[in-house]
mmCIF file of C-alpha atoms in Angstrom:
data_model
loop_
_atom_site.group_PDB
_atom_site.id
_atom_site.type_symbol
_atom_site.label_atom_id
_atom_site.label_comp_id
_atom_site.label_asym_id
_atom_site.label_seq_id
_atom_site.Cartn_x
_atom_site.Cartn_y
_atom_site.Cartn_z
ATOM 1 C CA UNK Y 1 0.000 0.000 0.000
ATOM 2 C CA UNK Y 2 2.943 2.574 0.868
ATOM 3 C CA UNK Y 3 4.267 2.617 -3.279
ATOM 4 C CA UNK Y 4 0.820 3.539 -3.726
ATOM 5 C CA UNK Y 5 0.371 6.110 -1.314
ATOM 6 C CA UNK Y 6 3.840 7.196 -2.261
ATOM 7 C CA UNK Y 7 2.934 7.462 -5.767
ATOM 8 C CA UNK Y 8 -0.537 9.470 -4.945
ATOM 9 C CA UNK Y 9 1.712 11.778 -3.047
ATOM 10 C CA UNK Y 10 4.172 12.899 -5.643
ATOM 11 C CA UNK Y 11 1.642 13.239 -8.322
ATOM 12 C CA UNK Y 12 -0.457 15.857 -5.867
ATOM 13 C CA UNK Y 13 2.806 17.812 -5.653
ATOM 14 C CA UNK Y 14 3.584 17.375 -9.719
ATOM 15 C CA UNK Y 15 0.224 19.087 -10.073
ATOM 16 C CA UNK Y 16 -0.110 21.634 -7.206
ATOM 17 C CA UNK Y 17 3.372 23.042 -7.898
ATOM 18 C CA UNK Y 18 3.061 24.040 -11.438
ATOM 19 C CA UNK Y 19 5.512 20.594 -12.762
ATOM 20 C CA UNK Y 20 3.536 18.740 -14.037
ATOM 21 C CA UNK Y 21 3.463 18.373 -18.403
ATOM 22 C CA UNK Y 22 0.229 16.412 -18.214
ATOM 23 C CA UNK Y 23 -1.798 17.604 -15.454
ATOM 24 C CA UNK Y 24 -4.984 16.180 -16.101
ATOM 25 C CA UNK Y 25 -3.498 12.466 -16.390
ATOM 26 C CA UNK Y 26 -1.174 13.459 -12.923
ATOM 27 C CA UNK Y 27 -4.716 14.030 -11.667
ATOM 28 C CA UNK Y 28 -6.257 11.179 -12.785
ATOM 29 C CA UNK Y 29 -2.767 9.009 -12.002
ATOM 30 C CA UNK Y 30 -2.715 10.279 -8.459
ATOM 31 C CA UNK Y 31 -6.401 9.579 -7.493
ATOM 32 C CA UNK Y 32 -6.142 5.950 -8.514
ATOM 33 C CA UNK Y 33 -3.275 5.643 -7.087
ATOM 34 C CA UNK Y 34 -5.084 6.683 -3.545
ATOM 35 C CA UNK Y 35 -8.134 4.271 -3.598
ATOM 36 C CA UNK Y 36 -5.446 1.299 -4.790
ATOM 37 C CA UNK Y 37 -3.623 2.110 -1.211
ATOM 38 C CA UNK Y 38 -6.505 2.503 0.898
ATOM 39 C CA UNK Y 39 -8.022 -0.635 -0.799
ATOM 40 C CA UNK Y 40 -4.808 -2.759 0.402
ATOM 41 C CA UNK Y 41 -4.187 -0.952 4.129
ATOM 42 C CA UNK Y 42 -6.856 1.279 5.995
ATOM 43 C CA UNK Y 43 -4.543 1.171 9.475
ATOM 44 C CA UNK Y 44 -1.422 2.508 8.017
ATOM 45 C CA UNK Y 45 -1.568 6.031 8.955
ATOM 46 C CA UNK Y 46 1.096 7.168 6.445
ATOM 47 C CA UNK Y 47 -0.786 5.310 4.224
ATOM 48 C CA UNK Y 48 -3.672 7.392 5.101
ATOM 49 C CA UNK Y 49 -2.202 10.961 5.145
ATOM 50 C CA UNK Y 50 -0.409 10.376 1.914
ATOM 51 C CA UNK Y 51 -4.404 9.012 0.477
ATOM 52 C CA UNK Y 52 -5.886 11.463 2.140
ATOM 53 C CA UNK Y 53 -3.813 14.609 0.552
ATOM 54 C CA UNK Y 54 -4.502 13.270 -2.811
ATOM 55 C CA UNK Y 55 -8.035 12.387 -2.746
ATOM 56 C CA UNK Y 56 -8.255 15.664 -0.932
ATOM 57 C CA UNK Y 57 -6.363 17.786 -3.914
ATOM 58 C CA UNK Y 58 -6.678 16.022 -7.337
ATOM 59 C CA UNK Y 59 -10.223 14.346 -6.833
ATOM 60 C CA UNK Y 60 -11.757 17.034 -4.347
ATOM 61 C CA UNK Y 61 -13.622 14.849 -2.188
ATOM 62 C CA UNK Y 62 -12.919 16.851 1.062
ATOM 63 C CA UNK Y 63 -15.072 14.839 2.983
ATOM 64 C CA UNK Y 64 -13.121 11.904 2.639
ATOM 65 C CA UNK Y 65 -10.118 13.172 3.105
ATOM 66 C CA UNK Y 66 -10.938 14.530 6.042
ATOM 67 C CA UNK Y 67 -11.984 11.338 7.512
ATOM 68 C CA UNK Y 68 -8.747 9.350 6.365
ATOM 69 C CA UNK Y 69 -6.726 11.846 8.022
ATOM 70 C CA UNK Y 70 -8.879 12.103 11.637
ATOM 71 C CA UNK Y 71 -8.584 7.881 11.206
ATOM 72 C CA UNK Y 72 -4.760 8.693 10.811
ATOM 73 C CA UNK Y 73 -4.503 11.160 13.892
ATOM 74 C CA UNK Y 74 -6.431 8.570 15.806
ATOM 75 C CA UNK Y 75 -3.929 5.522 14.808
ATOM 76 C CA UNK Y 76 -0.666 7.867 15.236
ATOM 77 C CA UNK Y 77 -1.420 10.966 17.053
ATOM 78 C CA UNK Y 78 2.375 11.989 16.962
ATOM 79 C CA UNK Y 79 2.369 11.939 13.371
ATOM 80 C CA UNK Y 80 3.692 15.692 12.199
ATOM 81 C CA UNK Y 81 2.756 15.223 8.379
ATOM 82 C CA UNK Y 82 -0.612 13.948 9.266
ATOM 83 C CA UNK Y 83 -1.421 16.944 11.030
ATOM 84 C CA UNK Y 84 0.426 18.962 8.053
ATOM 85 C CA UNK Y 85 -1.898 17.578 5.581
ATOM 86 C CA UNK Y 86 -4.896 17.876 8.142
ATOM 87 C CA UNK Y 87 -4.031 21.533 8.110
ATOM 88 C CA UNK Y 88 -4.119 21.388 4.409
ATOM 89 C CA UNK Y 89 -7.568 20.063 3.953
ATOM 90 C CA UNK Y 90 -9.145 22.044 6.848
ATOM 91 C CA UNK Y 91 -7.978 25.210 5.002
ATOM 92 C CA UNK Y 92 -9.561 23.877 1.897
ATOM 93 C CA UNK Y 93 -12.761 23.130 3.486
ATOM 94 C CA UNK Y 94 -12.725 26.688 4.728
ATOM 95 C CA UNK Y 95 -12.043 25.355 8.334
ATOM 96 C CA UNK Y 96 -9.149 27.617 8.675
ATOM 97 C CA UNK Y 97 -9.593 27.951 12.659
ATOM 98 C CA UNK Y 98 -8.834 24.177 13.159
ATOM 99 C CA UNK Y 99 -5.993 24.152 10.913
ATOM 100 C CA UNK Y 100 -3.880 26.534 12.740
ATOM 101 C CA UNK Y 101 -3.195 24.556 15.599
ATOM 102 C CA UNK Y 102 -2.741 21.068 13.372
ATOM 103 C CA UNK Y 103 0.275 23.267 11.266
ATOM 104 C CA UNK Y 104 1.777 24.357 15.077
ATOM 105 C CA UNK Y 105 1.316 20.916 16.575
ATOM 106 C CA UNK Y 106 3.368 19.534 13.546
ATOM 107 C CA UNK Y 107 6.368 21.645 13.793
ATOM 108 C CA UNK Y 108 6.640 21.237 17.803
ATOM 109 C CA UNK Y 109 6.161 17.188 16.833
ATOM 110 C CA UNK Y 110 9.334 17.418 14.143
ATOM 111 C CA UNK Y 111 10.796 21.153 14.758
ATOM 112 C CA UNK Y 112 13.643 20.007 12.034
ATOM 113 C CA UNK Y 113 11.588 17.904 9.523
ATOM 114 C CA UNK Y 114 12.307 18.266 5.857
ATOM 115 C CA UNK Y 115 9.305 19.293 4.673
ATOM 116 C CA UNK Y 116 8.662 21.951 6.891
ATOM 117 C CA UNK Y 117 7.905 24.826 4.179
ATOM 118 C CA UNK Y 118 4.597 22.637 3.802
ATOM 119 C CA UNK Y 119 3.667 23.127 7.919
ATOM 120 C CA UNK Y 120 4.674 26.784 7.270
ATOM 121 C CA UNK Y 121 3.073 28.066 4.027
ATOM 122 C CA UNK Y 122 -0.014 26.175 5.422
ATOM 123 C CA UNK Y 123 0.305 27.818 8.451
ATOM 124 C CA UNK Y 124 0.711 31.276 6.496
ATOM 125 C CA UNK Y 125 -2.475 30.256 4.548
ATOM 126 C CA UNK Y 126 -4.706 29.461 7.501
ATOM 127 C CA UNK Y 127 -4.057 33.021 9.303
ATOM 128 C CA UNK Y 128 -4.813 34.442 5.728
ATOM 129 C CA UNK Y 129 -8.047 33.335 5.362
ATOM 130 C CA UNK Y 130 -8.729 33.695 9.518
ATOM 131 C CA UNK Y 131 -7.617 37.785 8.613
ATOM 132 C CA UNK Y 132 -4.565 37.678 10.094
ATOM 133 C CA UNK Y 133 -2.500 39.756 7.754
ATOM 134 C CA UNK Y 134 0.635 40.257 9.612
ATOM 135 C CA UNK Y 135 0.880 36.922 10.679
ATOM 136 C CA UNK Y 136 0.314 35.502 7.165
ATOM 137 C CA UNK Y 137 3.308 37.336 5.682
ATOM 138 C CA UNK Y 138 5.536 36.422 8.673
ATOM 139 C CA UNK Y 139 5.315 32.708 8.343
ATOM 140 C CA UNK Y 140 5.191 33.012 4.499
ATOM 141 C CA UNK Y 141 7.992 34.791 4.420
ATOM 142 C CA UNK Y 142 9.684 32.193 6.829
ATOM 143 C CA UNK Y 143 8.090 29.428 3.991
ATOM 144 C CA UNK Y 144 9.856 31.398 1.509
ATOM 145 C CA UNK Y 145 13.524 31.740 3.060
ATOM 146 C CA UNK Y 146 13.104 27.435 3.718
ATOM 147 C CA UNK Y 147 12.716 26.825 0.253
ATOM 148 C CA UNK Y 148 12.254 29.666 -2.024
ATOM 149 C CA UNK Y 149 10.654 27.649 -5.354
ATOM 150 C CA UNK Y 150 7.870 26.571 -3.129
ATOM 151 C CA UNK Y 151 5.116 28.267 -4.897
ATOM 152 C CA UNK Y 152 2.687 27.798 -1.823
ATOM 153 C CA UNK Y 153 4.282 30.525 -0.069
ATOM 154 C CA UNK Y 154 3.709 33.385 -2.356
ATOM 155 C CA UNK Y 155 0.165 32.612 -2.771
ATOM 156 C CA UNK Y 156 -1.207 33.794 0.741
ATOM 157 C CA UNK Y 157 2.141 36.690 0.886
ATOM 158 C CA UNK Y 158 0.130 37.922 -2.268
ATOM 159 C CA UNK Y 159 -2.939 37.994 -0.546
ATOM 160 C CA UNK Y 160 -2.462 39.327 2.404
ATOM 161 C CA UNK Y 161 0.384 41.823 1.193
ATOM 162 C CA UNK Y 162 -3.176 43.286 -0.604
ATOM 163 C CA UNK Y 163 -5.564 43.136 2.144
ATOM 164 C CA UNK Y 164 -3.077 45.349 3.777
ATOM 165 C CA UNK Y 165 -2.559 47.741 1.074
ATOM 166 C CA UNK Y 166 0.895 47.045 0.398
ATOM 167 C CA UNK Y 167 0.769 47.035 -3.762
ATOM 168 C CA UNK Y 168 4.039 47.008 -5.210
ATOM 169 C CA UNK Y 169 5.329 44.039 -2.527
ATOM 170 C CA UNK Y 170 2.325 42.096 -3.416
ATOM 171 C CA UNK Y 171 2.853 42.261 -7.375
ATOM 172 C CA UNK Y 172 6.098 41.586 -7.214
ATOM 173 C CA UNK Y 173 5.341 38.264 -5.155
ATOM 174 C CA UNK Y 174 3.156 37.760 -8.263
ATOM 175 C CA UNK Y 175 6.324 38.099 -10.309
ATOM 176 C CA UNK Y 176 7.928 35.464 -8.414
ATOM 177 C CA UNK Y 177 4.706 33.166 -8.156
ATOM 178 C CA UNK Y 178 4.216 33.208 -12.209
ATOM 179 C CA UNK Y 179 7.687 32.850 -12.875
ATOM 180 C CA UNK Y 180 7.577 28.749 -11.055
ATOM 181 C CA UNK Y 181 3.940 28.511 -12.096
ATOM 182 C CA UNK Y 182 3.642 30.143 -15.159
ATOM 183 C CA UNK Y 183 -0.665 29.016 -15.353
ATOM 184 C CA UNK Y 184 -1.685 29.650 -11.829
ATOM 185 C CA UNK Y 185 -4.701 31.741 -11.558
ATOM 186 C CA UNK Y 186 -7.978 32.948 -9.546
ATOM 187 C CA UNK Y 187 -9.360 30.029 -10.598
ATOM 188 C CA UNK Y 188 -7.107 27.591 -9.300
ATOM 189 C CA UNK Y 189 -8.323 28.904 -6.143
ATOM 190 C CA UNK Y 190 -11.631 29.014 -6.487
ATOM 191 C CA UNK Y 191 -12.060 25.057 -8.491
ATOM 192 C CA UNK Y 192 -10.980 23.690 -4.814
ATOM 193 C CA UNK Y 193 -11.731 25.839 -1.802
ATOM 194 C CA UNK Y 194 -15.017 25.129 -0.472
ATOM 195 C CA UNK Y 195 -17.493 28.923 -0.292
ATOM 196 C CA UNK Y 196 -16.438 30.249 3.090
ATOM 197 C CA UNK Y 197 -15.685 33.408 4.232
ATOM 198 C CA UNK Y 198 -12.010 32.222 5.044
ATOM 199 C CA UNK Y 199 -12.135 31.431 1.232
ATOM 200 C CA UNK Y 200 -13.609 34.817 0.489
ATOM 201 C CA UNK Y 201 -10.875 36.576 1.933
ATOM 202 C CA UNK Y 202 -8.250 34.782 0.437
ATOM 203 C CA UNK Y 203 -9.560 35.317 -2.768
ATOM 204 C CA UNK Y 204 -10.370 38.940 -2.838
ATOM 205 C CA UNK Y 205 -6.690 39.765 -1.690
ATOM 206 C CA UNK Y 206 -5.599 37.183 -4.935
ATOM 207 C CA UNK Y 207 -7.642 39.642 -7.118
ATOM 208 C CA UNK Y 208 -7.072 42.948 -5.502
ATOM 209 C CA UNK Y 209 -3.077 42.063 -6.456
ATOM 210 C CA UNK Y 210 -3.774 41.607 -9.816
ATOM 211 C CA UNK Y 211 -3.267 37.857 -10.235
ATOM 212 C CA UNK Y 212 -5.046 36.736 -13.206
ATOM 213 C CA UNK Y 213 -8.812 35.450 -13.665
#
């Protein structure tokens, strides 16, 4: 089950991080992928964060993710990239509030892990959409300095660079988004955040800072 979940992993990342050539078969790829891991193992909780992110991401089915990853918490609760990807999903089911403390509980649970940008561009996402401004840019900029071509840091700088007012910092984080994701757009948001007004916020600050439709 763990190739699988593996598998369903990298192609969310392929996708979500502007590398992918073929997106639509990534999506498609990485989906399958899931349900073939979950099929063979439902008590492996890496299996079931990895499953979770992906089913979350390419297929949209929020509701399912959700409940892999609360299974996952259950059968490891000191599992950091569980509550990583928790975070993830919460934001994108506009449950922003509950997703802050999953991204802090995962970086006291592995303060050195490798794929900390994740824990901290999520973080910087989730105080976006709560209307934390100042907070938002803080982490993301933190995200940004860990691993600069990780183009989930810009996205909530952008936004909340905006809300505040700040214009010419939050194009040219558009600048640096656009030039590792040449396609991402408003809509990209928009196809898989559930209507909140978390979502709502994020958005507006996307579109007061010029990113395209």
């Amino acid at each position: 089950a763990q190739p699988y979940a593996l598998k369903a992993w990298c192609c969310v990342y392929y996708v979500a991080q502007g590398w992918s050539r073929d997106p639509a078969k990534d999506r498609a790829l990485g989906v399958m992928a899931a349900r073939a891991a979950i099929e063979r193992e439902r008590d492996d909780p890496t299996v079931l964060w990895m499953s979770a992110q992906a089913i979350g991401y390419l297929a949209q089915d929020i509701e399912t993710a959700l409940f892999l990853l609360d299974r996952a918490l259950i059968l490891n609760p000191s599992s950091a990239p569980a509550y990583t990807m928790s975070g993830w999903v919460r934001c994108w089911a506009g449950r922003q509030q509950e997703a802050i403390p999953h991204f802090h509980c995962a970086m006291r649970l592995s303060p050195f892990d490798r794929t900390m940008v994740a824990m901290l561009s999520g973080l910087a996402l989730a105080l976006c959409m709560d209307g934390k401004y100042e907070e938002s840019i803080e982490w993301a900029q933190r995200a940004i300095s860990e691993q600069e071509n990780w183009t989930a840091s810009y996205r909530p700088l952008i936004s909340s660079l905006a809300h505040l007012g700040r214009m010419d910092e939050a194009r040219q984080a558009i600048d640096r988004l656009l030039a590792r994701d040449l396609d991402y757009n408003v809509s990209s948001v928009r196809s898989l955040y559930r209507p909140s007004p978390g979502a709502d916020r994020y958005v507006e600050g996307l579109i007061r800072a010029g990113l395209p439709e």
